[in-house]
CSV table of C-alpha atoms in Angstrom, one decimal:
chain,number,residue,atom,x,y,z
A,1009,UNK,CA,33.7,32.6,68.8
A,1010,UNK,CA,34.7,29.4,66.9
A,1011,UNK,CA,37.8,27.9,68.4
A,1012,UNK,CA,40.2,25.3,67.0
A,1013,UNK,CA,43.4,24.3,68.8
A,1014,UNK,CA,45.3,23.3,65.7
A,1015,UNK,CA,44.1,25.8,63.1
A,1016,UNK,CA,43.3,28.7,65.3
A,1017,UNK,CA,40.0,30.4,65.8
A,1018,UNK,CA,37.9,33.2,64.4
A,1019,UNK,CA,37.4,36.3,66.4
A,1020,UNK,CA,35.2,39.2,65.1
A,1021,UNK,CA,35.6,38.0,61.6
A,1022,UNK,CA,39.4,37.6,61.9
A,1023,UNK,CA,41.5,34.4,62.1
A,1024,UNK,CA,43.6,34.1,65.3
A,1025,UNK,CA,46.4,31.5,65.1
A,1026,UNK,CA,47.7,29.6,68.1
A,1027,UNK,CA,51.2,30.4,69.4
A,1028,UNK,CA,54.1,29.0,67.5
A,1029,UNK,CA,52.1,28.3,64.3
A,1030,UNK,CA,52.8,29.8,60.9
A,1031,UNK,CA,50.5,32.1,59.0
A,1032,UNK,CA,48.0,30.6,56.6
A,1033,UNK,CA,49.2,30.8,52.9
A,1034,UNK,CA,47.5,33.5,50.9
A,1035,UNK,CA,45.3,32.2,48.0
A,1036,UNK,CA,47.0,32.9,44.7
A,1037,UNK,CA,45.2,35.3,42.4
A,1038,UNK,CA,43.1,33.5,39.7
A,1039,UNK,CA,44.6,33.4,36.2
A,1040,UNK,CA,42.0,35.1,33.9
A,1041,UNK,CA,43.1,32.9,31.0
A,1042,UNK,CA,42.3,29.7,33.0
A,1043,UNK,CA,39.0,31.1,34.1
A,1044,UNK,CA,38.0,31.9,30.5
A,1045,UNK,CA,39.1,28.5,29.4
A,1046,UNK,CA,37.1,26.8,32.1
A,1047,UNK,CA,34.0,28.8,31.0
A,1048,UNK,CA,34.5,27.9,27.4
A,1049,UNK,CA,34.8,24.2,28.2
A,1050,UNK,CA,31.6,24.2,30.2
A,1051,UNK,CA,29.8,26.1,27.5
A,1052,UNK,CA,31.1,23.7,24.8
A,1053,UNK,CA,29.9,20.8,26.9
A,1054,UNK,CA,26.4,22.3,27.2
A,1055,UNK,CA,26.3,22.8,23.4
A,1056,UNK,CA,27.5,19.2,22.7
A,1057,UNK,CA,25.2,17.5,25.2
A,1058,UNK,CA,22.1,17.5,22.9
A,1059,UNK,CA,24.2,16.2,20.0
A,1060,UNK,CA,25.6,13.4,22.2
A,1061,UNK,CA,22.2,12.5,23.5
A,1062,UNK,CA,20.7,12.6,20.0
A,1063,UNK,CA,23.4,10.4,18.7
A,1064,UNK,CA,22.8,7.8,21.5
A,1065,UNK,CA,19.1,7.8,20.7
A,1066,UNK,CA,19.9,7.3,17.0
A,1067,UNK,CA,22.2,4.4,17.7
A,1068,UNK,CA,19.7,2.8,20.1
A,1069,UNK,CA,16.9,3.0,17.5
A,1070,UNK,CA,19.1,1.5,14.9
A,1071,UNK,CA,19.8,-1.5,17.1
A,1072,UNK,CA,16.3,-1.8,18.5
A,1073,UNK,CA,14.2,-1.3,15.3
A,1074,UNK,CA,13.5,-4.3,13.0
A,1075,UNK,CA,16.2,-5.0,10.5
A,1076,UNK,CA,13.6,-5.2,7.7
A,1077,UNK,CA,10.1,-3.7,7.3
A,1078,UNK,CA,7.2,-6.1,7.6
A,1079,UNK,CA,4.3,-4.8,5.6
A,1080,UNK,CA,1.5,-6.3,3.5
A,1081,UNK,CA,-0.3,-4.4,0.8
A,1082,UNK,CA,-3.9,-5.4,0.4
A,1083,UNK,CA,-5.3,-6.2,-3.1
A,1084,UNK,CA,-8.2,-3.7,-2.6
A,1085,UNK,CA,-5.9,-0.8,-3.3
A,1086,UNK,CA,-6.2,1.3,-6.4
A,1087,UNK,CA,-4.7,3.8,-8.8
A,1088,UNK,CA,-6.6,7.1,-9.1
A,1089,UNK,CA,-6.1,10.3,-11.0
A,1090,UNK,CA,-4.9,13.4,-9.2
A,1091,UNK,CA,-4.3,16.6,-11.2
A,1092,UNK,CA,-3.5,14.5,-14.3
A,1093,UNK,CA,-1.1,12.1,-12.5
A,1094,UNK,CA,-1.7,8.4,-11.8
A,1095,UNK,CA,-1.4,8.0,-8.1
A,1096,UNK,CA,-1.4,4.6,-6.3
A,1097,UNK,CA,-3.4,4.7,-3.1
A,1098,UNK,CA,-2.2,1.6,-1.3
A,1099,UNK,CA,-3.7,0.2,1.9
A,1100,UNK,CA,-1.3,-1.9,3.9
A,1101,UNK,CA,-0.8,-3.6,7.2
A,1102,UNK,CA,2.3,-2.6,9.1
A,1103,UNK,CA,3.6,-4.3,12.3
A,1104,UNK,CA,7.2,-3.0,12.0
A,1105,UNK,CA,6.9,0.8,11.9
A,1106,UNK,CA,9.9,2.3,13.7
A,1107,UNK,CA,9.6,4.8,16.5
A,1108,UNK,CA,8.9,4.4,20.3
A,1109,UNK,CA,5.5,6.0,20.0
A,1110,UNK,CA,4.2,3.9,17.1
A,1111,UNK,CA,1.4,1.3,17.7
A,1112,UNK,CA,2.6,-2.3,17.2
A,1113,UNK,CA,-0.2,-3.0,14.7
A,1114,UNK,CA,-1.4,-0.5,12.1
A,1115,UNK,CA,-3.5,-0.3,9.0
A,1116,UNK,CA,-2.2,2.6,6.9
A,1117,UNK,CA,-2.8,4.1,3.5
A,1118,UNK,CA,-0.1,5.6,1.3
A,1119,UNK,CA,-0.4,7.8,-1.8
A,1120,UNK,CA,2.5,7.3,-4.3
A,1121,UNK,CA,2.8,9.2,-7.6
A,1122,UNK,CA,3.7,6.5,-10.2
A,1123,UNK,CA,5.6,8.7,-12.6
A,1124,UNK,CA,8.5,9.2,-10.2
A,1125,UNK,CA,7.7,7.0,-7.2
A,1126,UNK,CA,7.4,9.9,-4.8
A,1127,UNK,CA,5.3,9.3,-1.6
A,1128,UNK,CA,2.9,12.1,-1.4
A,1129,UNK,CA,1.6,11.2,2.1
A,1130,UNK,CA,1.1,8.2,4.4
A,1131,UNK,CA,-1.8,8.1,6.9
A,1132,UNK,CA,-2.7,5.8,9.7
A,1133,UNK,CA,-6.3,4.4,9.3
A,1134,UNK,CA,-6.5,2.4,12.5
A,1135,UNK,CA,-4.6,0.1,14.9
A,1136,UNK,CA,-6.3,-3.2,14.1
A,1137,UNK,CA,-4.4,-6.4,14.0
A,1138,UNK,CA,-6.7,-7.6,11.3
A,1139,UNK,CA,-9.3,-5.9,9.3
A,1140,UNK,CA,-10.4,-4.9,5.8
A,1141,UNK,CA,-10.3,-1.7,3.8
A,1142,UNK,CA,-11.0,-0.9,0.1
A,1143,UNK,CA,-10.0,2.1,-1.9
A,1144,UNK,CA,-13.2,3.2,-3.6
A,1145,UNK,CA,-12.5,6.4,-5.5
A,1146,UNK,CA,-10.7,9.7,-5.5
A,1147,UNK,CA,-9.9,12.9,-7.2
A,1148,UNK,CA,-7.7,15.9,-6.6
A,1149,UNK,CA,-9.7,16.9,-3.5
A,1150,UNK,CA,-10.7,13.6,-1.7
A,1151,UNK,CA,-9.9,9.9,-1.4
A,1152,UNK,CA,-12.7,7.5,-0.3
A,1153,UNK,CA,-11.9,4.3,1.6
A,1154,UNK,CA,-14.4,1.8,2.9
A,1155,UNK,CA,-13.2,0.1,6.1
A,1156,UNK,CA,-14.3,-1.8,9.1
A,1157,UNK,CA,-14.5,1.6,10.9
A,1158,UNK,CA,-16.9,2.9,8.3
A,1159,UNK,CA,-16.4,5.2,5.3
A,1160,UNK,CA,-13.2,7.3,5.6
A,1161,UNK,CA,-12.8,10.4,3.5
A,1162,UNK,CA,-9.2,11.7,3.3
A,1163,UNK,CA,-7.8,15.0,2.0
A,1164,UNK,CA,-6.1,14.1,-1.3
A,1165,UNK,CA,-3.4,16.7,-0.8
A,1166,UNK,CA,-2.3,15.8,2.7
A,1167,UNK,CA,-3.9,12.5,3.6
A,1168,UNK,CA,-5.6,14.0,6.6
A,1169,UNK,CA,-8.9,12.5,7.6
A,1170,UNK,CA,-11.8,14.9,6.6
A,1171,UNK,CA,-14.6,12.7,8.0
A,1172,UNK,CA,-15.0,9.1,8.9
A,1173,UNK,CA,-17.4,6.6,10.4
A,1174,UNK,CA,-20.5,8.1,12.0
A,1175,UNK,CA,-19.2,11.6,11.3
A,1176,UNK,CA,-20.1,11.4,7.6
A,1177,UNK,CA,-22.9,13.9,6.9
A,1178,UNK,CA,-26.1,12.1,5.8
A,1179,UNK,CA,-25.0,8.8,7.4
A,1180,UNK,CA,-24.1,9.6,11.0
A,1181,UNK,CA,-24.9,6.9,13.6
A,1182,UNK,CA,-26.5,4.8,10.8
A,1183,UNK,CA,-23.0,3.9,9.5
A,1184,UNK,CA,-22.2,0.3,8.9
A,1185,UNK,CA,-18.7,-0.6,10.3
A,1186,UNK,CA,-17.7,-3.1,7.5
A,1187,UNK,CA,-15.7,-2.6,4.4
A,1188,UNK,CA,-18.2,-4.8,2.5
A,1189,UNK,CA,-20.9,-2.0,2.9
A,1190,UNK,CA,-19.2,0.4,0.5
A,1191,UNK,CA,-18.7,0.5,-3.2
A,1192,UNK,CA,-18.1,2.9,-6.2
A,1193,UNK,CA,-20.5,3.4,-9.0
A,1194,UNK,CA,-18.6,4.7,-12.1
A,1195,UNK,CA,-21.8,5.6,-14.0
A,1196,UNK,CA,-22.6,8.4,-11.5
A,1197,UNK,CA,-19.1,8.9,-10.2
A,1198,UNK,CA,-20.2,8.4,-6.6
A,1199,UNK,CA,-19.5,6.2,-3.6
A,1200,UNK,CA,-22.4,4.0,-2.6
A,1201,UNK,CA,-22.9,3.1,1.0
A,1202,UNK,CA,-25.3,0.7,2.8
A,1203,UNK,CA,-26.7,2.1,6.0
A,1204,UNK,CA,-27.7,0.3,9.2
A,1205,UNK,CA,-31.4,0.7,8.3
A,1206,UNK,CA,-30.8,-1.1,5.0
A,1207,UNK,CA,-31.1,2.0,2.8
A,1208,UNK,CA,-28.5,3.0,0.1
A,1209,UNK,CA,-26.9,6.4,0.0
A,1210,UNK,CA,-24.5,7.9,-2.5
A,1211,UNK,CA,-21.7,10.5,-2.0
A,1212,UNK,CA,-20.5,12.3,-5.1
A,1213,UNK,CA,-16.7,12.1,-5.6
A,1214,UNK,CA,-15.4,15.4,-4.3
A,1215,UNK,CA,-18.1,15.8,-1.7
A,1216,UNK,CA,-18.5,14.5,1.9
A,1217,UNK,CA,-22.3,14.7,1.9
A,1218,UNK,CA,-24.4,11.5,1.6
A,1219,UNK,CA,-27.8,11.7,-0.1
A,1220,UNK,CA,-30.3,9.0,-0.8
A,1221,UNK,CA,-29.3,6.8,-3.8
A,1222,UNK,CA,-31.4,7.4,-6.9
A,1223,UNK,CA,-33.4,4.6,-8.4
A,1224,UNK,CA,-30.8,3.5,-11.0
A,1225,UNK,CA,-28.0,3.3,-8.4
A,1226,UNK,CA,-30.3,1.4,-6.0
A,1227,UNK,CA,-31.2,-1.1,-8.8
A,1228,UNK,CA,-27.5,-1.7,-9.6
A,1229,UNK,CA,-26.4,-2.1,-6.0
A,1230,UNK,CA,-29.3,-3.8,-4.3
A,1231,UNK,CA,-28.2,-7.0,-2.6
A,1232,UNK,CA,-24.5,-6.3,-3.6
A,1233,UNK,CA,-23.3,-4.5,-0.5
A,1234,UNK,CA,-23.5,-6.1,3.0
A,1235,UNK,CA,-22.3,-6.0,6.6
A,1236,UNK,CA,-20.2,-9.1,6.6
A,1237,UNK,CA,-17.0,-9.2,8.5
A,1238,UNK,CA,-14.8,-10.1,5.5
A,1239,UNK,CA,-14.3,-8.3,2.2
A,1240,UNK,CA,-14.5,-10.7,-0.8
A,1241,UNK,CA,-11.3,-10.0,-2.8
A,1242,UNK,CA,-11.4,-13.2,-4.9
A,1243,UNK,CA,-12.3,-11.4,-8.1
A,1244,UNK,CA,-9.5,-8.9,-7.6
A,1245,UNK,CA,-6.7,-11.5,-7.2
A,1246,UNK,CA,-7.8,-14.0,-9.9
A,1247,UNK,CA,-5.4,-14.7,-12.8
A,1248,UNK,CA,-6.7,-15.9,-16.1
A,1249,UNK,CA,-5.8,-17.9,-19.2
A,1250,UNK,CA,-7.7,-15.8,-21.7
A,1251,UNK,CA,-7.9,-12.1,-22.1
A,1252,UNK,CA,-8.7,-9.6,-24.9
A,1253,UNK,CA,-8.6,-6.0,-25.8
A,1254,UNK,CA,-11.4,-3.9,-27.3
A,1255,UNK,CA,-9.6,-3.9,-30.7
A,1256,UNK,CA,-10.0,-7.6,-31.0
A,1257,UNK,CA,-6.5,-8.7,-30.0
A,1258,UNK,CA,-6.7,-12.0,-28.1
A,1259,UNK,CA,-4.3,-13.4,-25.5
A,1260,UNK,CA,-4.5,-17.1,-24.6
A,1261,UNK,CA,-2.4,-19.5,-22.5
A,1262,UNK,CA,-2.3,-22.7,-24.5
A,1263,UNK,CA,-0.9,-26.0,-23.0
A,1264,UNK,CA,2.2,-27.3,-24.9
A,1265,UNK,CA,3.1,-30.2,-22.5
A,1266,UNK,CA,0.7,-30.5,-19.6
A,1267,UNK,CA,2.8,-33.2,-17.9
A,1268,UNK,CA,5.6,-30.6,-17.3
A,1269,UNK,CA,3.3,-27.5,-17.1
A,1270,UNK,CA,4.8,-26.1,-20.3
A,1271,UNK,CA,2.6,-23.5,-21.9
A,1272,UNK,CA,2.6,-21.0,-24.7
A,1273,UNK,CA,1.3,-17.5,-24.8
A,1274,UNK,CA,-0.5,-17.0,-28.1
A,1275,UNK,CA,-1.3,-13.4,-29.1
A,1276,UNK,CA,-3.7,-13.1,-32.1
A,1277,UNK,CA,-4.2,-9.7,-33.5
A,1278,UNK,CA,-6.7,-8.6,-36.2
A,1279,UNK,CA,-5.1,-5.4,-37.5
A,1280,UNK,CA,-2.9,-6.5,-39.1
A,1281,UNK,CA,-3.7,-10.2,-38.8
A,1282,UNK,CA,-0.8,-12.0,-37.1
A,1283,UNK,CA,-0.1,-14.6,-34.5
A,1284,UNK,CA,2.9,-14.5,-32.1
A,1285,UNK,CA,3.8,-17.3,-29.7
A,1286,UNK,CA,6.0,-17.3,-26.6
A,1287,UNK,CA,6.6,-20.5,-24.6
A,1288,UNK,CA,6.7,-20.3,-20.8
A,1289,UNK,CA,6.3,-22.6,-17.8
A,1290,UNK,CA,3.1,-22.6,-15.7
A,1291,UNK,CA,1.9,-19.3,-17.2
A,1292,UNK,CA,-1.0,-17.1,-16.2
A,1293,UNK,CA,-2.2,-13.7,-17.4
A,1294,UNK,CA,-2.7,-10.7,-15.0
A,1295,UNK,CA,-6.1,-9.1,-15.9
A,1296,UNK,CA,-7.5,-5.7,-15.4
A,1297,UNK,CA,-10.5,-5.8,-13.0
A,1298,UNK,CA,-12.6,-3.1,-11.6
A,1299,UNK,CA,-12.6,-1.8,-8.1
A,1300,UNK,CA,-16.3,-2.0,-7.4
A,1301,UNK,CA,-17.3,-5.0,-5.2
A,1302,UNK,CA,-19.3,-7.4,-7.3
A,1303,UNK,CA,-21.0,-10.6,-6.4
A,1304,UNK,CA,-19.8,-13.2,-8.8
A,1305,UNK,CA,-16.8,-15.2,-10.0
A,1306,UNK,CA,-14.0,-14.5,-12.5
A,1307,UNK,CA,-13.2,-17.6,-14.5
A,1308,UNK,CA,-9.8,-18.6,-15.9
A,1309,UNK,CA,-11.4,-18.1,-19.3
A,1310,UNK,CA,-11.5,-14.4,-18.5
A,1311,UNK,CA,-15.2,-14.2,-18.0
A,1312,UNK,CA,-17.0,-12.6,-15.1
A,1313,UNK,CA,-20.2,-14.3,-14.0
A,1314,UNK,CA,-22.4,-12.1,-11.8
A,1315,UNK,CA,-24.4,-13.6,-9.1
A,1316,UNK,CA,-24.0,-15.4,-5.8
A,1317,UNK,CA,-21.9,-18.6,-6.3
A,1318,UNK,CA,-21.2,-19.2,-2.6
A,1319,UNK,CA,-20.6,-22.9,-2.1
A,1320,UNK,CA,-20.1,-23.6,-5.8
A,1321,UNK,CA,-16.6,-24.6,-7.1
A,1322,UNK,CA,-15.3,-22.2,-9.8
A,1323,UNK,CA,-14.4,-25.2,-12.0
A,1324,UNK,CA,-18.0,-26.4,-11.9
A,1325,UNK,CA,-19.2,-22.9,-12.9
A,1326,UNK,CA,-16.7,-22.8,-15.8
A,1327,UNK,CA,-17.9,-26.2,-17.0
A,1328,UNK,CA,-21.5,-25.1,-17.0
A,1329,UNK,CA,-20.5,-21.9,-18.9
A,1330,UNK,CA,-18.6,-23.9,-21.5
A,1331,UNK,CA,-21.6,-26.2,-22.0
A,1332,UNK,CA,-24.0,-23.3,-22.4
A,1333,UNK,CA,-21.9,-20.9,-24.5
A,1334,UNK,CA,-19.1,-23.0,-26.0
A,1335,UNK,CA,-15.5,-23.4,-25.0
A,1336,UNK,CA,-14.3,-20.2,-26.7
A,1337,UNK,CA,-15.8,-17.1,-25.0
A,1338,UNK,CA,-16.3,-14.0,-27.2
A,1339,UNK,CA,-14.0,-11.0,-26.9
A,1340,UNK,CA,-16.9,-8.8,-25.6
A,1341,UNK,CA,-17.2,-10.9,-22.4
A,1342,UNK,CA,-13.5,-11.3,-21.6
A,1343,UNK,CA,-11.4,-9.2,-19.3
A,1344,UNK,CA,-8.5,-7.1,-20.7
A,1345,UNK,CA,-4.9,-8.0,-19.9
A,1346,UNK,CA,-2.9,-5.7,-17.7
A,1347,UNK,CA,-0.3,-3.6,-19.5
A,1348,UNK,CA,-2.0,-3.7,-22.9
A,1349,UNK,CA,-2.6,0.1,-22.8
A,1350,UNK,CA,1.2,0.5,-22.8
A,1351,UNK,CA,1.8,-2.1,-25.5
A,1352,UNK,CA,2.7,-5.1,-23.3
A,1353,UNK,CA,1.0,-8.0,-21.6
A,1354,UNK,CA,2.0,-9.1,-18.0
A,1355,UNK,CA,2.5,-12.8,-17.5
A,1356,UNK,CA,3.3,-14.7,-14.3
A,1357,UNK,CA,5.3,-17.9,-14.8
A,1358,UNK,CA,8.1,-20.1,-13.4
A,1359,UNK,CA,11.7,-20.0,-14.4
A,1360,UNK,CA,11.8,-23.6,-15.5
A,1361,UNK,CA,10.1,-26.9,-15.0
A,1362,UNK,CA,12.4,-27.7,-12.0
A,1363,UNK,CA,12.4,-24.3,-10.5
A,1364,UNK,CA,10.1,-23.0,-7.8
A,1365,UNK,CA,10.9,-19.4,-8.4
A,1366,UNK,CA,7.9,-17.3,-9.5
A,1367,UNK,CA,8.6,-14.7,-12.2
A,1368,UNK,CA,6.7,-11.8,-13.6
A,1369,UNK,CA,7.5,-10.8,-17.2
A,1370,UNK,CA,6.4,-8.1,-19.5
A,1371,UNK,CA,5.9,-9.4,-23.1
A,1372,UNK,CA,5.8,-7.1,-26.1
A,1373,UNK,CA,2.4,-7.5,-27.8
A,1374,UNK,CA,3.7,-6.8,-31.3
A,1375,UNK,CA,6.6,-9.3,-31.2
A,1376,UNK,CA,6.0,-11.7,-28.3
A,1377,UNK,CA,9.4,-10.9,-27.0
A,1378,UNK,CA,10.1,-10.9,-23.2
A,1379,UNK,CA,11.2,-7.4,-22.3
A,1380,UNK,CA,11.8,-7.6,-18.6
A,1381,UNK,CA,11.5,-10.2,-15.8
A,1382,UNK,CA,11.5,-9.8,-12.1
A,1383,UNK,CA,11.5,-12.5,-9.3
A,1384,UNK,CA,8.7,-12.8,-6.8
A,1385,UNK,CA,8.4,-15.0,-3.7
A,1386,UNK,CA,4.8,-15.8,-4.3
A,1387,UNK,CA,2.0,-15.1,-6.8
A,1388,UNK,CA,1.5,-11.6,-7.9
A,1389,UNK,CA,-1.4,-10.2,-5.9
A,1390,UNK,CA,-3.0,-7.8,-8.4
A,1391,UNK,CA,-2.3,-5.5,-11.3
A,1392,UNK,CA,-3.6,-1.9,-11.0
A,1393,UNK,CA,-4.2,0.4,-14.0
A,1394,UNK,CA,-4.6,4.2,-13.6
A,1395,UNK,CA,-6.8,6.6,-15.6
A,1396,UNK,CA,-3.8,7.6,-17.7
A,1397,UNK,CA,-3.0,4.0,-18.5
A,1398,UNK,CA,0.0,3.4,-16.1
A,1399,UNK,CA,0.1,-0.1,-14.8
A,1400,UNK,CA,1.5,-1.3,-11.5
A,1401,UNK,CA,1.7,-4.7,-9.8
A,1402,UNK,CA,1.4,-5.5,-6.1
A,1403,UNK,CA,3.9,-8.3,-5.5
A,1404,UNK,CA,6.1,-9.9,-2.9
A,1405,UNK,CA,9.9,-9.3,-2.9
A,1406,UNK,CA,12.0,-12.4,-3.4
A,1407,UNK,CA,12.8,-12.5,0.4
A,1408,UNK,CA,9.3,-11.8,1.6
A,1409,UNK,CA,6.1,-14.0,1.7
A,1410,UNK,CA,3.8,-11.0,1.8
A,1411,UNK,CA,3.1,-8.4,-0.8
A,1412,UNK,CA,5.4,-5.6,0.2
A,1413,UNK,CA,6.4,-3.8,-3.0
A,1414,UNK,CA,4.9,-2.1,-6.1
A,1415,UNK,CA,6.3,-2.8,-9.5
A,1416,UNK,CA,5.6,0.0,-12.0
A,1417,UNK,CA,5.5,-0.9,-15.8
A,1418,UNK,CA,7.6,1.7,-17.7
A,1419,UNK,CA,6.9,2.8,-21.2
A,1420,UNK,CA,9.8,0.7,-22.5
A,1421,UNK,CA,8.4,-2.5,-20.8
A,1422,UNK,CA,10.8,-2.6,-17.9
A,1423,UNK,CA,9.7,-2.8,-14.3
A,1424,UNK,CA,10.6,-0.1,-11.7
A,1425,UNK,CA,10.3,-1.0,-8.0
A,1426,UNK,CA,8.7,1.5,-5.7
A,1427,UNK,CA,9.1,1.5,-2.0
A,1428,UNK,CA,5.8,1.4,0.0
A,1429,UNK,CA,5.5,2.8,3.5
A,1430,UNK,CA,8.7,4.8,3.4
A,1431,UNK,CA,9.5,6.4,6.8
A,1432,UNK,CA,11.4,9.8,7.1
A,1433,UNK,CA,14.9,9.5,8.5
A,1434,UNK,CA,14.0,11.7,11.5
A,1435,UNK,CA,11.1,9.4,12.3
A,1436,UNK,CA,13.5,6.4,12.3
A,1437,UNK,CA,15.9,8.2,14.5
A,1438,UNK,CA,13.6,9.9,17.0
A,1439,UNK,CA,10.2,8.1,16.5
């Protein structure tokens, strides 16, 4: 028995009140409408909770993520053909990728269709702070990248890694972990790799199987590949003063007033014979250079000299060349200018004598007229040309010191900017 002198006690399940006290008030019956309303409110709260939490996460990521992306596209990227489309395969460093589960430092590769700028896929290669990678070749089935983690073969449709490093059949544990150990031989359409034993192997584009290199490939690549820690990209980034196309059209930057760096772009064509002249300030031509790693130096006169010129200044090499072959190199030994396949030539120059701004302009080959001009923060890194003739330029945006954008040359001579390393909205919001 539970007793209480003020409120009564319970006896055999019944409440007994003390003498002189009033009966306890009966509980009012529950209103069904109020009960249903309370249930609806609780159900609505449960339904809204995920939306509220998701919104808070979204706002938090917007405040915590970097205000701008910080990426750097490497010059050893390329444009390859996939099902008839020119696709830019761009290797880039990224230390600003949003999302709580993303590594701080990443090397990534992105495939972008140049015709419409659509990003087909974006794949992480590694999480190195520094390192090299070179896009070697690709087709509709596979993309081949030489890196400091060995050869990486990606699925061309999805970007997924098919094999890499010591997992490449025919190389295995003999893989060399250096981007300098890999190249592309266009004559046999195969990737060439240096193994740890010093042998050369080749992988046909479209395959993952390495086989011993044949005699011709070995002769071309002997003493060209290596295991050095740094990939020599000098030839890829060199700009020139002289260029020429196979039809004999010649492009030359001629000094007009050297004291103020005033130049003239002179275009001399042979069919029909004509000369057009466009004056610019501190002008240079963007050339078309191959992907394959080559020992040598690309001179400002547009000539490539094969060989090991380590320790020799490029100006000294150029002086020796001019003494031996004359100051005017022949068309057959000069690189082609970027954009010529579309009827334009790409020229880097400054806005004026007193301006520091670096500009990139497209010049109509037939008339010498400037068609379009874009501003850059620094020198253009490299011009890329695809199998179908589409030209794109790796460059730095006006507010960035590193190469973070791709400029695609349109058929009318204008430039179209393409975003590199685009991140889906759901990844920005939820990592």
